Coordinates of C-alpha atoms and ligand atoms in Angstrom, one line a residue:
X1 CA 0.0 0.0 0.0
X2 CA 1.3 3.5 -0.7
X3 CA 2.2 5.5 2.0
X4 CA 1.7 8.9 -0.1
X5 CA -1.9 10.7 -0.5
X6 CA -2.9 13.7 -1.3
X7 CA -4.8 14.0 1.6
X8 CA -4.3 12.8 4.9
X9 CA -7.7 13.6 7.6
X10 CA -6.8 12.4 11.4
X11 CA -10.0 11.8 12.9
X12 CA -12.9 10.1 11.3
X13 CA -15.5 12.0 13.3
X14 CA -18.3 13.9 11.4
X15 CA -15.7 16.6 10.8
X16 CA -13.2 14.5 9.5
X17 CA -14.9 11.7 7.6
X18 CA -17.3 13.9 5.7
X19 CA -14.1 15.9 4.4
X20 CA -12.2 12.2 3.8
X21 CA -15.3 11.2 1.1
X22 CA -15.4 15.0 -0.3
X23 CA -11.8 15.3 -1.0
X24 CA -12.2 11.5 -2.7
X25 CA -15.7 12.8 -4.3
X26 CA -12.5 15.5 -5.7
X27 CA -10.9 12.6 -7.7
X28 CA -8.2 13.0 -4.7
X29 CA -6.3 10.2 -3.3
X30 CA -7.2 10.0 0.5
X31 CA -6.2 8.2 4.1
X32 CA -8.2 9.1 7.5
X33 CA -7.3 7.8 10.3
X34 CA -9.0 7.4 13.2
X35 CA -8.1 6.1 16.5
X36 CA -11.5 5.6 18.3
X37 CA -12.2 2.8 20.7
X38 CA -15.1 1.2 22.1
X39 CA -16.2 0.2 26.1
X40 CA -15.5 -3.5 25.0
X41 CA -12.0 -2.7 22.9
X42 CA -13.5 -2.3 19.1
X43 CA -12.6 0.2 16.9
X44 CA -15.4 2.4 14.9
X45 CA -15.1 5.5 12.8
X46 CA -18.1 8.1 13.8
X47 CA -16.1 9.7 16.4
X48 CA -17.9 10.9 19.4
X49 CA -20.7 11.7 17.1
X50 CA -22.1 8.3 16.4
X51 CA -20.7 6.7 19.4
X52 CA -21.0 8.0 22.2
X53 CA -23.3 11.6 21.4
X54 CA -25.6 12.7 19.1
X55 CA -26.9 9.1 17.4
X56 CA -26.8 7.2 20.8
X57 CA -28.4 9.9 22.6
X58 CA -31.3 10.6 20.2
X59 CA -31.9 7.1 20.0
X60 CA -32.5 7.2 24.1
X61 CA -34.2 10.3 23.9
X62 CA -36.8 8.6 21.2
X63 CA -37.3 5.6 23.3
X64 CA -37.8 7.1 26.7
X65 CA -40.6 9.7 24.6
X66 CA -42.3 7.0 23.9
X67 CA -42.7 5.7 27.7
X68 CA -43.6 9.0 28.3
X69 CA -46.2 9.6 25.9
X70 CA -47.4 6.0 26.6
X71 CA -47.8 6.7 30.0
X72 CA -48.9 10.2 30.1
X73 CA -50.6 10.9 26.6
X74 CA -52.1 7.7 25.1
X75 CA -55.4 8.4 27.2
X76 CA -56.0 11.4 25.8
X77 CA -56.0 10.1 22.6
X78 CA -58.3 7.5 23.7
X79 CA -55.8 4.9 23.9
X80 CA -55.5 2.9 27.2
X81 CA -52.2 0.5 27.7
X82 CA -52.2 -0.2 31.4
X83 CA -49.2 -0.4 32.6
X84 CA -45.9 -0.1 30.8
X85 CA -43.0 -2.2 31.0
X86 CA -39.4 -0.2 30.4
X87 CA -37.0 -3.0 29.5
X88 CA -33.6 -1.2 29.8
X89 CA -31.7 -3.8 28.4
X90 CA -33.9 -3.7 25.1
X91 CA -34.1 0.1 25.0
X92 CA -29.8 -0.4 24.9
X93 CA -29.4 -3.0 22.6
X94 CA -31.5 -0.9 20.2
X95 CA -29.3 2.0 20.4
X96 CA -26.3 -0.1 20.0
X97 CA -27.7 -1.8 16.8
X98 CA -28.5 1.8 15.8
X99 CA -24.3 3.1 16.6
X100 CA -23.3 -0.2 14.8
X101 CA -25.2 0.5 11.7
X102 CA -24.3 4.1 11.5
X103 CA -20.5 3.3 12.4
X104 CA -20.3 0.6 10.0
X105 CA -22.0 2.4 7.1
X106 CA -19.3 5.0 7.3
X107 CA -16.4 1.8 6.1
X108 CA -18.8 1.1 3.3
X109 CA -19.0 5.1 2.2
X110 CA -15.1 5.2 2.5
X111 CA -15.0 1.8 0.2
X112 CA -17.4 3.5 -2.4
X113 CA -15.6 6.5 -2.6
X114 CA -12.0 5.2 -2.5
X115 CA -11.3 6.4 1.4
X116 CA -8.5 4.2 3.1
X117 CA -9.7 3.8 6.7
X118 CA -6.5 3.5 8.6
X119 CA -7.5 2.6 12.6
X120 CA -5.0 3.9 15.1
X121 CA -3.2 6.9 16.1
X122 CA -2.2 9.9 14.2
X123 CA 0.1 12.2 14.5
X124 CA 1.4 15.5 12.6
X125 CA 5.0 15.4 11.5
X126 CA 6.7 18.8 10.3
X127 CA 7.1 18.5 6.6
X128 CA 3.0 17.6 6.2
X129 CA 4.4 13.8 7.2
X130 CA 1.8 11.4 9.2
X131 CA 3.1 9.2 11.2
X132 CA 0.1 6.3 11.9
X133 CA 0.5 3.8 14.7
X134 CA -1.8 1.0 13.9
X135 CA -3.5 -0.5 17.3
X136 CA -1.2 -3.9 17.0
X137 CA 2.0 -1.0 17.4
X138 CA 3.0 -0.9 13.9
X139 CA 3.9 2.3 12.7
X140 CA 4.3 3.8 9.1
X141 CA 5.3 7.5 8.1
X142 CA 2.5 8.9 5.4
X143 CA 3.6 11.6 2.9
X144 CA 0.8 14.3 2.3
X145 CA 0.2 17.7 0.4
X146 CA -2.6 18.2 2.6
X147 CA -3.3 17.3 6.4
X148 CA -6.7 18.0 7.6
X149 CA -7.0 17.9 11.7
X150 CA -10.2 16.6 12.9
X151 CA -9.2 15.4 16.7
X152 CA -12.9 16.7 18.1
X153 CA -13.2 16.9 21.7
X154 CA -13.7 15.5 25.4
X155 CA -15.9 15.7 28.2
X156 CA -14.4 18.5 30.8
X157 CA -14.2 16.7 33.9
X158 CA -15.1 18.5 37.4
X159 CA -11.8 18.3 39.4
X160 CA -13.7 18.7 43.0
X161 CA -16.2 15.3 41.3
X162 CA -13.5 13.2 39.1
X163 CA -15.6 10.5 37.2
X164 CA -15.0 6.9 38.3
X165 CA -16.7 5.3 35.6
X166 CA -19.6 4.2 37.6
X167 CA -21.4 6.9 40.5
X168 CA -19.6 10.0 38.6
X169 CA -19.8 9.5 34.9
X170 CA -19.8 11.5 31.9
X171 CA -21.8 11.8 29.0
X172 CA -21.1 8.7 27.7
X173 CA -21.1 6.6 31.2
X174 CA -25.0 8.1 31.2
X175 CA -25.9 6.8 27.7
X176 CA -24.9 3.8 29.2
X177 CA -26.3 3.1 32.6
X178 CA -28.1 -0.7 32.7
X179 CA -30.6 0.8 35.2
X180 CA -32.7 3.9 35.6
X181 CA -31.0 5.1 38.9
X182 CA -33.4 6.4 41.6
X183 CA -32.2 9.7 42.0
X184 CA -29.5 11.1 39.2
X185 CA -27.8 14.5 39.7
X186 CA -27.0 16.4 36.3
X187 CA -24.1 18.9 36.8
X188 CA -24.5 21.5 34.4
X189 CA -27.6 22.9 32.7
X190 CA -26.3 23.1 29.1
X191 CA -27.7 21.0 26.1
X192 CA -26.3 17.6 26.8
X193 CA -26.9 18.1 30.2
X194 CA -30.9 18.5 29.6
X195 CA -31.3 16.0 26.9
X196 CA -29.5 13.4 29.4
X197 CA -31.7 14.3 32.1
X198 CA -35.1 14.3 30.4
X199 CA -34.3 10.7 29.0
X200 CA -33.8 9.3 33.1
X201 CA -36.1 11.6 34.1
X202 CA -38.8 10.1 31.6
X203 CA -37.7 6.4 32.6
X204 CA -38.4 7.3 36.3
X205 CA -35.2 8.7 37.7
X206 CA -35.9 11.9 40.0
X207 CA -33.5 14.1 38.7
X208 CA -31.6 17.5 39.8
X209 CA -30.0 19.3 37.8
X210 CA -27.2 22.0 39.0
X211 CA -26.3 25.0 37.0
X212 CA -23.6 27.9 38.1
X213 CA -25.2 29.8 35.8
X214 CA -28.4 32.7 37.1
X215 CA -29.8 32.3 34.0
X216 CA -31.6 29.4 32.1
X217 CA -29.9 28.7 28.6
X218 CA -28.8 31.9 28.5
X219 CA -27.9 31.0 24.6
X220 CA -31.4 31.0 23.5
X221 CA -33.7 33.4 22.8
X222 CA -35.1 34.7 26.0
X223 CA -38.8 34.0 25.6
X224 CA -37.9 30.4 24.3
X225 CA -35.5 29.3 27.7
X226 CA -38.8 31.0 29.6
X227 CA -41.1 28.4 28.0
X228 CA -38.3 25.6 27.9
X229 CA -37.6 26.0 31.6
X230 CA -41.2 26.2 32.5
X231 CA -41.3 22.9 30.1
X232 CA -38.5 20.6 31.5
X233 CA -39.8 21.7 35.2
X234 CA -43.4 20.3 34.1
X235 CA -41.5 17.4 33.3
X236 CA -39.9 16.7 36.8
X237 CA -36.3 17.9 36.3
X238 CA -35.4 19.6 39.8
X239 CA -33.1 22.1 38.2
X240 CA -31.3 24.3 40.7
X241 CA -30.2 27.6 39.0
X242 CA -27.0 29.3 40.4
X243 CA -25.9 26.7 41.9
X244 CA -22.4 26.1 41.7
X245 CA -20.7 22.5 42.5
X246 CA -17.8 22.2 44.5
X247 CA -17.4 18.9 45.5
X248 CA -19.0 15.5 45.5
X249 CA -17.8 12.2 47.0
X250 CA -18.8 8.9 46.8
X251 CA -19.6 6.6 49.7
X252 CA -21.7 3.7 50.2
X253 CA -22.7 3.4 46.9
X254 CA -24.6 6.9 46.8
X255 CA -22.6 10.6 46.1
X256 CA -22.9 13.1 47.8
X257 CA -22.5 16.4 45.9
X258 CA -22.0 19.5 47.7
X259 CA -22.9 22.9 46.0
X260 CA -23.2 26.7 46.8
X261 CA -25.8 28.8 46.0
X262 CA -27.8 32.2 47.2
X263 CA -28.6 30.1 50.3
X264 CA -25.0 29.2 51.0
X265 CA -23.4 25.8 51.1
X266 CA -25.8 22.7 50.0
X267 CA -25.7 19.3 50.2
X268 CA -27.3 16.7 47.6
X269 CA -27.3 13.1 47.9
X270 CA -27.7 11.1 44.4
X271 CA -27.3 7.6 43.1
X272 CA -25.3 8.5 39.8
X273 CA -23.9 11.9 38.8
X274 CA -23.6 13.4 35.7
X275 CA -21.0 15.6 35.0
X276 CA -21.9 17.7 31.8
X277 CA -19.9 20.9 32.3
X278 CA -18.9 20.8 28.5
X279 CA -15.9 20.1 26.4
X280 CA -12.6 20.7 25.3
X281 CA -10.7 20.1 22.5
X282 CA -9.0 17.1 21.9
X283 CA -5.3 17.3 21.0
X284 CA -3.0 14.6 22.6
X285 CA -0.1 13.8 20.9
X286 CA -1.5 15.3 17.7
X287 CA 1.5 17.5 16.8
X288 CA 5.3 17.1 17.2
X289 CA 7.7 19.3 17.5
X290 CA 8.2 22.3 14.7
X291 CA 5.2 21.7 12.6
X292 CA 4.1 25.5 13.0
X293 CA 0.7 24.4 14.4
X294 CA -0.6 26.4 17.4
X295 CA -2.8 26.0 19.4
X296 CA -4.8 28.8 21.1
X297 CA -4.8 29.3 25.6
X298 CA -8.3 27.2 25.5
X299 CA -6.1 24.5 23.9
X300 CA -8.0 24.9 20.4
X301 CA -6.3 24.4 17.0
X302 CA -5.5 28.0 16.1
X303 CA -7.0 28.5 12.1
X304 CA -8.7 31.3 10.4
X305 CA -11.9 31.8 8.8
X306 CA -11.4 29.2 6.0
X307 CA -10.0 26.7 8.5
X308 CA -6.4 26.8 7.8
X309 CA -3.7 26.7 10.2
X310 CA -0.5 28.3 10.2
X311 CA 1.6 25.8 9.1
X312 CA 0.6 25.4 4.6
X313 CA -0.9 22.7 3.3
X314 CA -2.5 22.0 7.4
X315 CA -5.6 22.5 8.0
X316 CA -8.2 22.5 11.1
X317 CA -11.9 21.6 11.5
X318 CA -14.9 20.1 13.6
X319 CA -14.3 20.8 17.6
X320 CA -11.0 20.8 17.9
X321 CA -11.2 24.6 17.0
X322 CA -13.3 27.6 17.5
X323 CA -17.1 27.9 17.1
X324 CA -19.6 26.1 18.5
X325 CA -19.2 22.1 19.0
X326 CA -22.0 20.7 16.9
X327 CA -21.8 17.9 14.5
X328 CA -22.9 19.8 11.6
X329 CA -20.2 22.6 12.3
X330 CA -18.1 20.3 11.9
X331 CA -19.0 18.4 8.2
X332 CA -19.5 21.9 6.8
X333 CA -16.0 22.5 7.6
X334 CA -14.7 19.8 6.7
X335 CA -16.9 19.5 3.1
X336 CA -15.1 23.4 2.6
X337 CA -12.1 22.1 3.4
X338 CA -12.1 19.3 1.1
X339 CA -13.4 21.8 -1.6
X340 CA -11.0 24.5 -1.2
X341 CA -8.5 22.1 -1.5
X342 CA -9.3 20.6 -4.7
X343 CA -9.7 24.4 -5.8
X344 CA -13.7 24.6 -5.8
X345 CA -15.6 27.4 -3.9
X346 CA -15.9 26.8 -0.1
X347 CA -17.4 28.9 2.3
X348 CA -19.0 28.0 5.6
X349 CA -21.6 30.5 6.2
X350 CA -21.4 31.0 10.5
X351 CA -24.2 33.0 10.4
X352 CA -26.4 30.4 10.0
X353 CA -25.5 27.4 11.9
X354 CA -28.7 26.0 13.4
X355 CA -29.3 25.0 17.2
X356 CA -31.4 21.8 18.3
X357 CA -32.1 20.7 21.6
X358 CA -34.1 17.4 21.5
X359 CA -36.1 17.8 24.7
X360 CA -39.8 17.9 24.4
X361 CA -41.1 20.1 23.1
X362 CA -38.3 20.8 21.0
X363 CA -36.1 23.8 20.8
X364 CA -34.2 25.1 17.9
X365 CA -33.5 28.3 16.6
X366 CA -31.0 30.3 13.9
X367 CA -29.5 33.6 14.0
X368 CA -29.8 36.6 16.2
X369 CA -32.1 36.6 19.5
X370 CA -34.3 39.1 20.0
X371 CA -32.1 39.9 22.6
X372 CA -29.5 40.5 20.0
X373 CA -30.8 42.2 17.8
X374 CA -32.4 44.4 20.6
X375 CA -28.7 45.1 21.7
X376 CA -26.9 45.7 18.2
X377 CA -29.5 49.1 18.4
X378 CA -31.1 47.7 14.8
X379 CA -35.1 48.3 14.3
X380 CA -37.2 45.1 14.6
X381 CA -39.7 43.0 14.6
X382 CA -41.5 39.9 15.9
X383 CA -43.9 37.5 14.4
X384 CA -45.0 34.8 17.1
X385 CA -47.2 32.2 16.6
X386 CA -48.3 29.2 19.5
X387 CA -48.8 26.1 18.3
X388 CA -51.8 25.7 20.3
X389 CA -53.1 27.9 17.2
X390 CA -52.4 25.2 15.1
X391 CA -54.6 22.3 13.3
X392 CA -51.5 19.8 13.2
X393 CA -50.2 20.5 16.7
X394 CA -53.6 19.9 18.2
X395 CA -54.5 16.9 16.1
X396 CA -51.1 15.8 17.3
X397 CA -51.7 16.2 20.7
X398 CA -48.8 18.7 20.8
X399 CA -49.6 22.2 21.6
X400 CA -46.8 23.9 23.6
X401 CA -44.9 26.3 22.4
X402 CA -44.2 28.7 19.8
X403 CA -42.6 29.8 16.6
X404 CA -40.8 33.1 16.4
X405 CA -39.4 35.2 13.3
X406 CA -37.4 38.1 14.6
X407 CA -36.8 40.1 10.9
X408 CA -34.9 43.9 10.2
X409 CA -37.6 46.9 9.7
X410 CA -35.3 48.4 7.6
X411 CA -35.1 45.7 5.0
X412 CA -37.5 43.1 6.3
X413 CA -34.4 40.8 6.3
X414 CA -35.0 37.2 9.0
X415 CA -32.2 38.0 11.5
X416 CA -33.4 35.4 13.6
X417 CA -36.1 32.2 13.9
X418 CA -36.6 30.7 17.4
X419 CA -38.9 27.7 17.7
X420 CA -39.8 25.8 20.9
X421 CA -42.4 22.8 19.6
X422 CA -43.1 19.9 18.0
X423 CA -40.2 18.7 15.7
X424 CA -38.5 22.3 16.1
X425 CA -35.3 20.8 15.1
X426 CA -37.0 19.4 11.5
X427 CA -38.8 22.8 11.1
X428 CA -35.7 25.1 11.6
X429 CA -34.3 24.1 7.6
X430 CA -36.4 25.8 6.8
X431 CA -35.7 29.1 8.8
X432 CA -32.1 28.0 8.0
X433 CA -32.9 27.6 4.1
X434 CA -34.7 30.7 4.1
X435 CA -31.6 32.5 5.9
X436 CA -28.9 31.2 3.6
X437 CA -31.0 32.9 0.8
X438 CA -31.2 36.0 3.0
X439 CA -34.9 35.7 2.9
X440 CA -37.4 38.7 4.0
X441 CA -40.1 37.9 6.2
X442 CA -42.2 39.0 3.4
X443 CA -40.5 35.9 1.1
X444 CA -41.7 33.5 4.4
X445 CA -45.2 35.3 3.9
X446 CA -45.8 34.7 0.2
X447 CA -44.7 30.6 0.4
X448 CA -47.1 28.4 0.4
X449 CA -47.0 26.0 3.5
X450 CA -48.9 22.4 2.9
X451 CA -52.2 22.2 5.5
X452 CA -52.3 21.0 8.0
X453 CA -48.4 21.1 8.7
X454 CA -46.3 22.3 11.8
X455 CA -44.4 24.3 9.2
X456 CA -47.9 26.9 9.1
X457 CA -46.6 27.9 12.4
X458 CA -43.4 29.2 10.8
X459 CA -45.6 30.7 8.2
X460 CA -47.9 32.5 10.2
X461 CA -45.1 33.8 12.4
X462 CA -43.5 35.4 9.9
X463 CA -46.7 36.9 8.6
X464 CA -47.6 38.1 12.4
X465 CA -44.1 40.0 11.9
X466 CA -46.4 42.5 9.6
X467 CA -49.7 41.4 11.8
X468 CA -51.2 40.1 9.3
X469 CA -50.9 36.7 10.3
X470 CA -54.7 34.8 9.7
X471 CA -55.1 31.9 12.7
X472 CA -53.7 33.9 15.7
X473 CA -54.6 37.4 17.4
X474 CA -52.3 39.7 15.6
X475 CA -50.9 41.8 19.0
Ligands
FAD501 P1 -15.3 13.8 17.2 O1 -16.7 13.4 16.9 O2 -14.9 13.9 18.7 O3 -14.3 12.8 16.4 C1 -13.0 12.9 16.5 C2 -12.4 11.6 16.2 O4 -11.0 11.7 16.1 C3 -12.6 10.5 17.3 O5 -13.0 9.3 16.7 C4 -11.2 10.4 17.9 O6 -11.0 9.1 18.5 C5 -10.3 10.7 16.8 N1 -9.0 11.2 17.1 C6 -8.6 12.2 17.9 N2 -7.3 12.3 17.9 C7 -6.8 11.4 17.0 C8 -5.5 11.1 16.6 N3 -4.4 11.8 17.0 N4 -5.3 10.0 15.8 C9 -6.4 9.3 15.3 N5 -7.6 9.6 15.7 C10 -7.8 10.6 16.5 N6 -23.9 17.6 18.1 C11 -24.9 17.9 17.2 O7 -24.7 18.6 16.2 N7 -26.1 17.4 17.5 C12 -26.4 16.7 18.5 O8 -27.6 16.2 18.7 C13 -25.4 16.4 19.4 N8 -25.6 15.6 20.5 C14 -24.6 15.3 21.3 C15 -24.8 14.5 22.4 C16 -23.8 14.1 23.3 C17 -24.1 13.3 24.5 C18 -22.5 14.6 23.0 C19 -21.3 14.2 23.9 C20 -22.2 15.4 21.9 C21 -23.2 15.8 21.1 N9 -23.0 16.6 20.0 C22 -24.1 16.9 19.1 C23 -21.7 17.1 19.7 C24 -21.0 16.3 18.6 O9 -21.0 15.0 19.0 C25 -19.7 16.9 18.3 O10 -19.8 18.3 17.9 C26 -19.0 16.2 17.1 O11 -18.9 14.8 17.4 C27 -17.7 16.8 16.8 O12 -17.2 16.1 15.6 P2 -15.6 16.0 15.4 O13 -15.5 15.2 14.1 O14 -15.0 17.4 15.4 O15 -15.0 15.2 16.6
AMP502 P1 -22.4 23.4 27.8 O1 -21.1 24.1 27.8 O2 -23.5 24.0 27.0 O3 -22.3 21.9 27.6 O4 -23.0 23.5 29.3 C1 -22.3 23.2 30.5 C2 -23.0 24.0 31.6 O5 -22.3 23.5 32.8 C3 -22.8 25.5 31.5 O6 -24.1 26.1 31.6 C4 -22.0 25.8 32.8 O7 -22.4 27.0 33.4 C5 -22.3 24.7 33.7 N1 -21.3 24.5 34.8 C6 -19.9 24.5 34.6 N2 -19.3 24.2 35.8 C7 -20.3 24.0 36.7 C8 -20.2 23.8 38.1 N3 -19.1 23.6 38.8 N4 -21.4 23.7 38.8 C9 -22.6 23.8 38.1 N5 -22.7 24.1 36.8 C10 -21.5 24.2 36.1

């Protein structure tokens, strides 16, 4: 096998094996290496992605809705199922058949398109040289013209609450538990935090979440983390605002975690404890000496709008550099990077990199907050529309929430789309298609939205933006 490519990706996460297929897509020869390894010792491509995050956890998320809806919105519907039975093991062997399929199907992409997976470690060489150390130990030196860096990211771990891998676990360890545990603490109120803590909190756990934070997703549009905490609350998640951890320890089998808050110092006493404080990028061993890539004081891969670093022919993508650590990010990057290098137009528009939170009701938004756009000084204005105004949401038993359409007076330009509701996350492409267009409100108002859809929500909100929506009280 040749040890030469024109492309060398380290990391075969959904930054770096969406750039590996695009740069062979470019008639390119390409190698991506990837290092990843399993609970039980096997090696997958996907990356934290399909592993251990986004797949895995929507698949949980999906299953444990459907307890809850089961047990809690069936009757409405006229639907009676006595009790239900959660079987845990069946609800995780699902999700792993779903990870294996996804991981899996990413081999067979690299086959189609002429990717050569290389499993093991990867690491820059001055002189855009690889050197790959295969799991057995064997190592080989690569020659590249181009090295695209795609290392992602790790869970930040709480020093005062160090994860042992079974009371204090991270994301992962929570995807993972065999058992709903009776009473699960959730350190940090940020979007894994909440999607981890709804799914045990649907299955039975009791649940507290701890924020430092005052504010509730302080991200998000104001009037959407009002509904969304008023939501998650309804649900049962005990979610302590300003409330700062400093310590836990682990005895007898339950942890105690100890926080501080208006009140002073608190004690909380939990079966399992999640700490979900965020991430940080994942370099280790990535770069020897002199290859003239930096890395920034929050340890990310220094690069600059179009992703390159500062050594030539290097480049950057996904979570191991700035912007916001979302799977999507990532395989635009990497897509432009692949582009660029093969010489074709690449651009990854920031402006427009959509938000999801799979709670229910959803949340997703796009763009500016009203907040935002309040503070930048430009005129505005606001189109809401609650989906209890709507034929699709009602017939679907699915009524909360709202869609909003923040848009420019000057120019009628969207500057921002907020939804909390029913599929949000599948309704925002829209917003996001409509964006990338630099869509007016007014372009929103004159398409023609299917009845009865969600999507009339998005409709009539950007009609409400002029008042002149037609199923809601124009205020
Ligand atoms: P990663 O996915 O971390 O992949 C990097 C890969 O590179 C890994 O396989 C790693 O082993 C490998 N690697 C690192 N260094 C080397 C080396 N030197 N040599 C060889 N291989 C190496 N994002 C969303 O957009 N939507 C979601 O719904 C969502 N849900 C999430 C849920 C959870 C619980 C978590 C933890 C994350 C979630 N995310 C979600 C975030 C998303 O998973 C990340 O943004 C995404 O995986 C980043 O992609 P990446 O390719 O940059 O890095
Ligand atoms: P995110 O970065 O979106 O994944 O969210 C992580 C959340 O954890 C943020 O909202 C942080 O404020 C919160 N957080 C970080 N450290 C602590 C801590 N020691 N105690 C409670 N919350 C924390």
């Amino acid at each position: 096998m040749s040890d030469q490519f024109d492309v060398v990706v380290i990391g075969g996460g959904p930054a770096g094996y969406p750039a590996a297929i695009r740069a062979a897509q470019n008639k390119l020869s390409v190698a991506c290496i990837d290092e990843w390894q399993n609970r039980d010792g096997s090696h997958a491509f996907g990356g934290t992605c399909l592993n251990a995050g986004c797949i895995p956890s929507k698949a949980l998320l999906e299953s444990s809705e459907l307890v809850h809806r089961a047990q809690h919105e069936f009757k409405a519907h006229g639907i009676s199922v006595g009790t239900v039975e959660v079987d845990i093991a069946g609800m995780q062997k699902r999700k792993a058949a779903i990870v294996r399929q996804s991981t899996q199907g990413i081999l067979a992409l690299f086959k189609s398109a002429g990717v050569t997976p290389l499993q093991g470690h990867g690491r820059l060489l001055p002189g855009l040289k690889v050197e790959f150390t295969a799991h057995d130990g064997a190592k080989r030196t690569l020659q590249a013209k181009h090295v695209i860096l795609a290392s992602g990211s790790q869970p930040m771990e709480l020093k005062s609450a160090p994860f042992d891998g079974r009371h204090v676990v991270d994301s992962w360890g929570a995807l993972d538990f065999d058992a709903v545990p009776k009473r699960l603490g959730v350190i940090g109120a940020g979007v894994i935090g909440l999607e981890l803590g709804s799914v045990w909190r649907r299955l039975g756990a009791e649940v507290v979440v701890l924020e430092a934070l005052p504010d509730f997703l302080p991200m998000a549009d104001g009037q959407v983390s009002k509904e969304a905490l008023r939501h998650f609350r309804k649900l049962g998640l005990d979610i302590r605002l300003g409330a700062k951890v400093t310590g836990a320890s682990v005895a007898g089998g339950e942890v105690t975690v100890a926080y501080t808050d208006a009140k002073g110092e608190q004690p909380v006493v939990v079966d399992r404890l999640v700490v979900a404080i965020g991430r940080r990028p994942y370099t280790r061993d990535l770069l020897a000496e002199g290859t003239g890539v930096a890395l920034d004081e929050r340890g990310f891969v220094q690069v600059d709008e179009h992703c390159r670093t500062g050594a030539k022919g290097v480049w950057a993508v996904g979570d191991c550099v700035r912007g916001p650590m979302l799977a999507h990010k990532g395989k635009e990057e990497g897509v432009a990077v692949a582009d660029a290098i093969a010489g074709l137009y690449a651009e990854v528009n920031y402006k427009v990199i959509p938000s999801v939170i799979y709670s229910a009701p959803e949340i997703a938004w796009v763009g500016l907050t009203e907040e935002q756009v309040k503070a930048s000084g430009r005129a505005y204005k606001v189109g809401s529309f609650p989906f209890a105004a709507s034929g699709r949401a009602r017939a679907m038993e699915a009524t909360a929430g709202f869609c909003k359409v923040v848009a420019a007076v000057d120019n009628d330009e969207i500057l921002g789309v907020h939804i909390i509701g029913p599929m949000a996350g599948e309704m925002i492409a829209e917003a996001v298609l409509a964006m990338e267009y630099s869509a007016s409100s007014e372009d929103l108002q004159r398409t023609i939205h299917a009845h009865p859809t969600l999507s009339e929500a998005l409709h009539e909100a950007a009609l409400a933006a002029d008042k002149r929506a037609i199923d809601c009280l124009n205020k």
